[in-house]
Amino acid sequence: MKVTISLIKADIGSIGGHIMPSSGLMERVKEVVRKQGKGMVIDSYIGHTGDDIAILMTHTLGEDSEKIHKLAFDAFMEGTQVAKKQGLYGAGQDLLKDSFSGNVKGMGPAVAEMEIEERPNEPFLAFAADKTDPGAYNLPFYLSFADPMYCSGLILSPKVGKGYTFHIMDVEYTEGDKVVELSAPEDLYDIAALLRDQERYVIEKVYSRDTGDVALSISTTRLHNIAGKYTGKDDPVALVRVQGNFPATGEIISPFAIGHYVAGFMRGSHNGPLMPVKKNSPISYFDGPPVVNCLAFCVKEGVLTEAADVFDHPFWDYVRDNVSRKSEELRRQGFFGPAMLPFSELEYGGIVERLKNLEGRFSVRKE
Ligand code: F6R
Ligand code: MG
Ligand code: MG
């Protein structure tokens, strides 16, 4: 059976700053999806990562379905009403427009979708990250789809060993979708050369070279490119099919043990290590650290199993301790050097004004 999996996420208000949504807000979003999605959505799961609510839906309407996107938009709009009533901070933060225009992409929410021909058993992973942007996924998914040091299947499994094709988007380009297709292993160095620049080039999709099937889909929205000003970091979601022709679940998640440094954290303007967290985790230290959670599902004719919480395991407690240490180590140098993002990536305009004001106070010394 052909099924589409849609994962759509937005920050529409949060308790006590940018910490987590209220249960009333979560309930309202769930209710709208359940009621308005009747007869259209086969199954759904709603959870939060930091201050973002993610709606996972299965249906048969394909990617970019106006009906599905409108349902998510309506659920976030209705949720915003609750957020406003409760006085939640940043109510409706990620909804950049108040009327729906056909596709929720470009309106603020992050969207990852894949239309798949279900295998007899279809395991997949849903990732959601907060206090960071889509480039945060560049390193881990490069490693799990292209590097045998992390994905042993690339040398041990003939199917996985056929390699993968990466669709990489230039997200600085705002006139349309500017994408390049590169295949591992032969284009490995070109893939690496692009993905190292994670604020500009991000993975959009990955396909199996054995079957041509989609393996990975990542939201590529850059809110600051859409809005022209800071509205919040882009807090990306991703869907990954696993096992068989694809890397195993363990191979997909193994690079997340690095706790690599990503852009985001406080005011979307710092670097910090990405911490793999349990489902429905809040935000804390220095409005961070940047977090990612991963839920594993199986889907049969669109019906989802319960979610298995992949980072809820003693191994990841050890990783979280390491990430906390890395986080604190970099934070000790405050705004200095790599601790704060370069000028072009700062999400607040304050420093621009400050430098403009200072410019007038400079003078060029005469000999
Ligand atoms: C980052 C984030 C927070 C805010 C910070 C200041 O994604 O949401 O770090 O940038 O708490 O928020 P405002 O400017 O809303 O007071
Ligand atoms: Mg927020
Ligand atoms: Mg967020």
Coordinates of C-alpha atoms and ligand atoms in Angstrom, one line a residue:
M1 CA 0.0 0.0 0.0
K2 CA 1.1 3.5 -0.8
V3 CA 1.2 5.7 2.3
T4 CA 2.4 9.2 3.0
I5 CA 4.0 10.1 6.3
S6 CA 3.9 13.8 7.1
L7 CA 5.7 15.3 10.1
I8 CA 4.9 19.0 10.7
K9 CA 6.2 21.0 13.6
A10 CA 5.8 24.5 15.0
D11 CA 6.4 26.5 18.1
I12 CA 3.0 28.2 18.9
G13 CA 3.7 29.1 22.5
S14 CA 5.5 28.0 25.6
I15 CA 5.4 28.0 29.4
G16 CA 7.9 30.2 31.3
G17 CA 9.8 31.4 28.2
H18 CA 10.8 29.0 25.5
I19 CA 10.6 25.8 27.7
M20 CA 7.7 23.6 26.6
P21 CA 4.1 23.9 25.5
S22 CA 1.3 23.6 28.1
S23 CA -0.8 20.4 28.3
G24 CA -3.9 22.4 27.4
L25 CA -2.2 23.5 24.2
M26 CA -1.1 20.0 23.3
E27 CA -4.6 18.7 24.0
R28 CA -6.2 21.3 21.7
V29 CA -3.8 20.4 18.8
K30 CA -4.6 16.7 19.3
E31 CA -8.3 17.4 19.3
V32 CA -8.2 19.4 16.1
V33 CA -6.2 16.7 14.3
R34 CA -8.5 14.0 15.5
K35 CA -11.7 15.7 14.7
Q36 CA -10.9 17.6 11.4
G37 CA -8.7 14.7 10.2
K38 CA -11.5 12.1 10.4
G39 CA -11.7 10.2 7.1
M40 CA -8.5 11.7 5.9
V41 CA -5.8 11.0 8.4
I42 CA -5.3 7.3 9.0
D43 CA -3.3 7.7 12.2
S44 CA -1.4 10.4 14.1
Y45 CA 1.0 11.0 16.9
I46 CA 1.5 14.3 18.6
G47 CA 4.4 15.1 20.9
H48 CA 6.7 18.0 21.8
T49 CA 10.4 18.7 21.7
G50 CA 11.4 21.7 23.8
D51 CA 8.9 24.4 22.8
D52 CA 7.9 22.8 19.5
I53 CA 4.8 20.6 18.9
A54 CA 5.2 18.0 16.2
I55 CA 2.3 16.4 14.4
L56 CA 3.0 13.0 12.8
M57 CA 0.3 11.9 10.3
T58 CA -0.2 9.0 7.9
H59 CA -2.6 9.3 4.9
T60 CA -2.9 8.6 1.2
L61 CA -3.0 12.1 -0.1
G62 CA 0.7 12.3 -1.1
E63 CA 3.4 14.9 -0.2
D64 CA 2.5 18.6 -0.2
S65 CA -1.2 17.8 0.1
E66 CA -3.2 21.0 0.6
K67 CA -5.7 19.2 2.8
I68 CA -3.1 17.8 5.2
H69 CA -1.1 21.0 5.4
K70 CA -4.3 22.9 6.1
L71 CA -5.2 20.5 8.8
A72 CA -1.8 21.1 10.5
F73 CA -2.1 24.8 10.0
D74 CA -5.6 24.8 11.5
A75 CA -4.5 22.8 14.5
F76 CA -1.6 25.2 15.1
M77 CA -4.0 28.2 14.7
E78 CA -6.5 26.7 17.2
G79 CA -3.6 25.9 19.5
T80 CA -2.5 29.5 19.3
Q81 CA -5.9 30.6 20.6
V82 CA -5.3 28.4 23.7
A83 CA -1.7 29.7 24.0
K84 CA -3.0 33.3 23.9
K85 CA -5.8 32.6 26.5
Q86 CA -3.2 31.0 28.8
G87 CA -0.8 33.9 28.3
L88 CA 1.9 31.5 27.0
Y89 CA 5.1 33.1 25.8
G90 CA 5.5 33.5 22.0
A91 CA 1.9 32.4 21.2
G92 CA 1.8 31.7 17.5
Q93 CA 5.5 32.4 17.2
D94 CA 6.1 30.1 14.1
L95 CA 3.0 31.1 12.2
L96 CA 4.3 33.8 10.0
K97 CA 1.0 34.3 8.2
D98 CA -2.6 34.1 9.5
S99 CA -4.4 32.7 6.5
F100 CA -3.5 29.5 4.8
S101 CA -2.4 29.6 1.2
G102 CA -2.1 26.0 0.0
N103 CA 1.1 24.8 1.6
V104 CA 2.3 25.2 5.1
K105 CA 6.0 25.3 3.9
G106 CA 7.2 28.9 3.9
M107 CA 4.6 29.9 6.5
G108 CA 6.8 29.0 9.4
P109 CA 6.2 25.3 10.4
A110 CA 8.9 22.8 9.6
V111 CA 7.7 19.9 7.2
A112 CA 9.3 16.6 6.4
E113 CA 7.3 14.1 4.3
M114 CA 7.7 10.9 2.4
E115 CA 5.4 8.9 0.2
I116 CA 6.3 5.3 0.4
E117 CA 5.3 1.9 -0.9
E118 CA 4.9 0.1 2.5
R119 CA 7.2 -2.9 2.8
P120 CA 5.6 -6.0 4.5
N121 CA 7.0 -4.5 7.7
E122 CA 7.9 -0.8 7.7
P123 CA 10.0 0.5 10.6
F124 CA 10.8 4.2 10.5
L125 CA 12.2 7.0 12.8
A126 CA 10.8 10.4 13.4
F127 CA 13.4 13.0 14.6
A128 CA 12.5 16.4 16.1
A129 CA 15.2 19.0 17.2
D130 CA 14.8 22.2 19.1
K131 CA 17.1 25.3 19.4
T132 CA 18.9 24.5 16.2
D133 CA 18.4 24.5 12.4
P134 CA 18.2 21.9 9.6
G135 CA 22.0 21.9 9.1
A136 CA 22.3 20.1 12.5
Y137 CA 21.4 16.9 10.7
N138 CA 24.2 17.2 8.0
L139 CA 26.9 15.4 10.0
P140 CA 24.9 12.5 11.6
F141 CA 23.1 11.6 8.4
Y142 CA 26.2 12.0 6.3
L143 CA 27.9 9.5 8.6
S144 CA 25.0 7.1 8.8
F145 CA 24.4 7.0 5.0
A146 CA 27.9 7.4 3.7
D147 CA 30.6 6.4 6.2
P148 CA 31.3 2.7 7.1
M149 CA 32.9 3.9 10.3
Y150 CA 29.4 4.6 11.6
C151 CA 27.3 2.5 9.2
S152 CA 28.7 -1.0 9.1
G153 CA 26.0 -2.0 6.7
L154 CA 27.8 -0.1 3.9
I155 CA 30.5 -2.8 3.9
L156 CA 28.5 -5.7 5.4
S157 CA 25.2 -5.6 3.6
P158 CA 25.1 -5.9 -0.3
K159 CA 21.9 -3.8 -0.4
V160 CA 23.1 -1.0 1.9
G161 CA 26.5 -1.2 0.2
K162 CA 25.0 0.0 -3.1
G163 CA 25.2 3.4 -1.5
Y164 CA 22.8 6.4 -1.4
T165 CA 22.0 9.5 -3.4
F166 CA 21.8 12.8 -1.5
H167 CA 19.6 15.7 -2.6
I168 CA 21.3 18.7 -1.1
M169 CA 19.6 22.1 -1.0
D170 CA 21.2 25.6 -1.1
V171 CA 19.0 27.2 1.5
E172 CA 20.5 30.7 1.0
Y173 CA 18.7 30.7 -2.4
T174 CA 15.2 32.0 -1.7
E175 CA 13.8 32.3 -5.3
G176 CA 12.9 28.6 -5.4
D177 CA 14.4 25.2 -4.5
K178 CA 18.0 25.0 -5.6
V179 CA 19.1 21.4 -5.3
V180 CA 22.0 19.1 -6.3
E181 CA 22.0 15.3 -6.5
L182 CA 25.2 13.6 -5.5
S183 CA 25.8 9.9 -4.9
A184 CA 28.0 8.2 -2.3
P185 CA 30.5 6.7 -2.4
E186 CA 31.8 8.3 -5.7
D187 CA 30.8 11.9 -4.9
L188 CA 31.8 11.6 -1.2
Y189 CA 34.2 14.5 -1.2
D190 CA 31.7 16.8 -3.0
I191 CA 29.0 15.8 -0.5
A192 CA 31.4 16.5 2.4
A193 CA 32.5 19.9 0.9
L194 CA 28.8 21.0 0.8
L195 CA 27.6 19.6 4.1
R196 CA 30.5 21.1 6.1
D197 CA 28.8 24.5 5.4
Q198 CA 25.7 23.6 7.4
E199 CA 24.1 27.0 7.4
R200 CA 23.9 27.1 3.6
Y201 CA 23.7 23.5 2.3
V202 CA 21.4 21.0 3.9
I203 CA 20.3 17.5 3.1
E204 CA 16.7 17.5 1.8
K205 CA 16.3 13.8 0.9
V206 CA 18.3 10.6 0.6
Y207 CA 17.4 7.7 -1.8
S208 CA 18.6 4.1 -1.9
R209 CA 20.7 3.4 -5.0
D210 CA 19.6 -0.3 -4.8
T211 CA 15.9 0.3 -5.1
G212 CA 15.5 4.1 -5.7
D213 CA 13.3 4.2 -2.6
V214 CA 13.3 7.3 -0.4
A215 CA 15.2 6.7 2.8
L216 CA 15.3 10.1 4.5
S217 CA 13.4 13.4 4.4
I218 CA 14.4 16.5 6.3
S219 CA 12.6 19.9 6.7
T220 CA 14.7 22.5 5.0
T221 CA 12.9 25.7 6.0
R222 CA 15.0 28.6 7.2
L223 CA 12.7 30.9 9.1
H224 CA 15.0 33.9 9.0
N225 CA 15.1 33.6 5.2
I226 CA 11.3 33.6 5.0
A227 CA 10.6 36.3 7.6
G228 CA 13.6 38.5 6.9
K229 CA 14.1 38.9 10.6
Y230 CA 14.4 36.7 13.7
T231 CA 11.3 34.7 14.6
G232 CA 12.9 31.7 16.2
K233 CA 15.4 29.0 15.1
D234 CA 14.2 26.6 12.5
D235 CA 14.0 23.6 14.8
P236 CA 14.1 20.8 12.1
V237 CA 12.3 17.5 11.8
A238 CA 13.3 14.4 9.9
L239 CA 11.8 11.1 8.8
V240 CA 14.1 8.0 8.2
R241 CA 13.2 4.6 7.0
V242 CA 15.4 1.9 8.6
Q243 CA 16.5 -1.8 8.2
G244 CA 16.7 -4.0 5.2
N245 CA 17.7 -1.8 2.3
F246 CA 18.3 1.1 4.6
P247 CA 20.8 1.5 7.5
A248 CA 19.7 -0.2 10.7
T249 CA 18.1 1.9 13.5
G250 CA 21.3 1.6 15.5
E251 CA 23.4 2.8 12.5
I252 CA 21.2 5.8 12.0
I253 CA 21.4 6.9 15.7
S254 CA 25.0 6.0 16.4
P255 CA 26.5 9.4 15.1
F256 CA 24.2 11.2 17.6
A257 CA 26.5 9.9 20.3
I258 CA 29.1 12.5 19.1
G259 CA 27.1 15.4 20.5
H260 CA 28.4 17.5 17.6
Y261 CA 28.3 21.3 17.9
V262 CA 25.4 22.9 16.0
A263 CA 24.1 26.5 15.6
G264 CA 21.3 27.6 17.8
F265 CA 21.1 27.6 21.6
M266 CA 20.4 30.9 23.4
R267 CA 18.8 33.5 21.0
G268 CA 19.5 31.2 18.1
S269 CA 22.9 32.9 18.1
H270 CA 25.4 30.4 19.6
N271 CA 27.1 27.1 19.0
G272 CA 26.3 24.2 21.3
P273 CA 26.5 20.4 21.3
L274 CA 23.3 18.6 20.2
M275 CA 21.9 16.5 23.1
P276 CA 19.8 13.4 22.3
V277 CA 16.9 13.6 24.7
K278 CA 13.8 11.5 25.7
K279 CA 10.4 12.3 24.2
N280 CA 8.6 15.4 25.5
S281 CA 11.8 16.9 27.1
P282 CA 11.8 20.6 28.0
I283 CA 14.5 23.2 27.3
S284 CA 16.7 24.4 30.1
Y285 CA 20.3 25.5 30.4
F286 CA 21.0 28.7 28.4
D287 CA 17.8 28.2 26.5
G288 CA 19.3 24.9 25.4
P289 CA 21.3 23.0 25.0
P290 CA 20.2 22.2 21.4
V291 CA 18.2 18.9 21.7
V292 CA 17.0 16.2 19.4
N293 CA 14.6 13.3 20.1
C294 CA 13.9 10.3 18.1
L295 CA 10.8 8.1 18.1
A296 CA 10.7 4.7 16.3
F297 CA 7.5 3.4 14.8
C298 CA 6.3 0.6 12.6
V299 CA 3.4 1.4 10.2
K300 CA 1.0 -1.1 8.6
E301 CA -1.5 0.2 6.0
G302 CA -1.0 3.6 7.6
V303 CA -1.7 2.5 11.2
L304 CA 1.1 3.3 13.6
T305 CA 2.4 1.3 16.5
E306 CA 3.0 3.0 19.7
A307 CA 6.2 5.1 19.7
A308 CA 9.5 3.6 21.0
D309 CA 11.6 6.3 22.6
V310 CA 15.0 5.6 21.1
F311 CA 17.1 7.9 23.3
D312 CA 15.5 6.6 26.5
H313 CA 18.2 4.1 27.3
P314 CA 21.1 4.1 29.9
F315 CA 23.7 4.5 27.1
W316 CA 22.2 8.0 26.2
D317 CA 22.5 9.1 29.9
Y318 CA 26.2 8.8 29.4
V319 CA 26.0 10.7 26.1
R320 CA 23.9 13.4 27.8
D321 CA 26.6 13.8 30.5
N322 CA 29.3 14.2 27.9
V323 CA 27.2 16.7 26.0
S324 CA 26.6 18.7 29.2
R325 CA 30.3 18.8 29.8
K326 CA 31.0 19.9 26.2
S327 CA 28.2 22.5 26.5
E328 CA 29.6 24.0 29.7
E329 CA 33.1 24.0 28.3
L330 CA 32.2 26.2 25.4
R331 CA 29.8 28.4 27.4
R332 CA 32.7 29.4 29.7
Q333 CA 34.0 31.7 26.9
G334 CA 30.6 33.4 26.6
F335 CA 30.4 35.4 23.5
F336 CA 33.9 34.9 22.4
G337 CA 35.1 33.2 19.2
P338 CA 33.3 30.0 18.2
A339 CA 30.9 30.2 21.3
M340 CA 28.8 32.8 19.5
L341 CA 27.8 32.5 15.8
P342 CA 29.4 34.7 13.1
F343 CA 27.8 38.0 12.3
S344 CA 25.8 36.7 9.3
E345 CA 24.1 34.1 11.5
L346 CA 23.1 36.1 14.5
E347 CA 19.4 36.0 14.9
Y348 CA 19.0 39.3 16.7
G349 CA 19.6 42.7 15.1
G350 CA 21.0 44.4 18.3
I351 CA 24.6 44.0 17.4
V352 CA 24.1 45.5 13.9
E353 CA 22.7 48.7 15.4
R354 CA 25.4 48.7 18.0
L355 CA 28.1 48.5 15.4
K356 CA 26.4 51.1 13.2
N357 CA 26.3 53.5 16.1
L358 CA 30.0 52.9 16.8
E359 CA 31.0 53.5 13.2
G360 CA 30.4 57.2 13.7
R361 CA 32.8 57.3 16.6
F362 CA 35.7 55.8 14.7
S363 CA 38.2 58.2 13.2
V364 CA 41.0 57.6 10.7
R365 CA 44.3 58.9 12.1
K366 CA 46.1 61.4 9.9
E367 CA 49.8 60.8 9.6
Ligands
F6R1 C1 15.9 30.4 20.8 C2 14.9 31.0 21.7 C3 15.3 31.7 22.9 C4 15.0 33.2 22.8 C5 15.4 33.9 24.1 C6 14.9 35.4 24.0 O1 15.3 29.6 19.8 O2 13.8 30.8 21.4 O3 16.6 31.5 23.2 O4 15.7 33.7 21.7 O5 14.7 33.3 25.2 O6 13.6 35.4 23.7 P1 12.8 36.8 23.5 O7 13.5 37.6 22.5 O8 11.5 36.3 22.9 O9 12.7 37.4 24.9
MG2 MG 9.9 29.5 21.2
MG3 MG 11.6 25.8 19.2

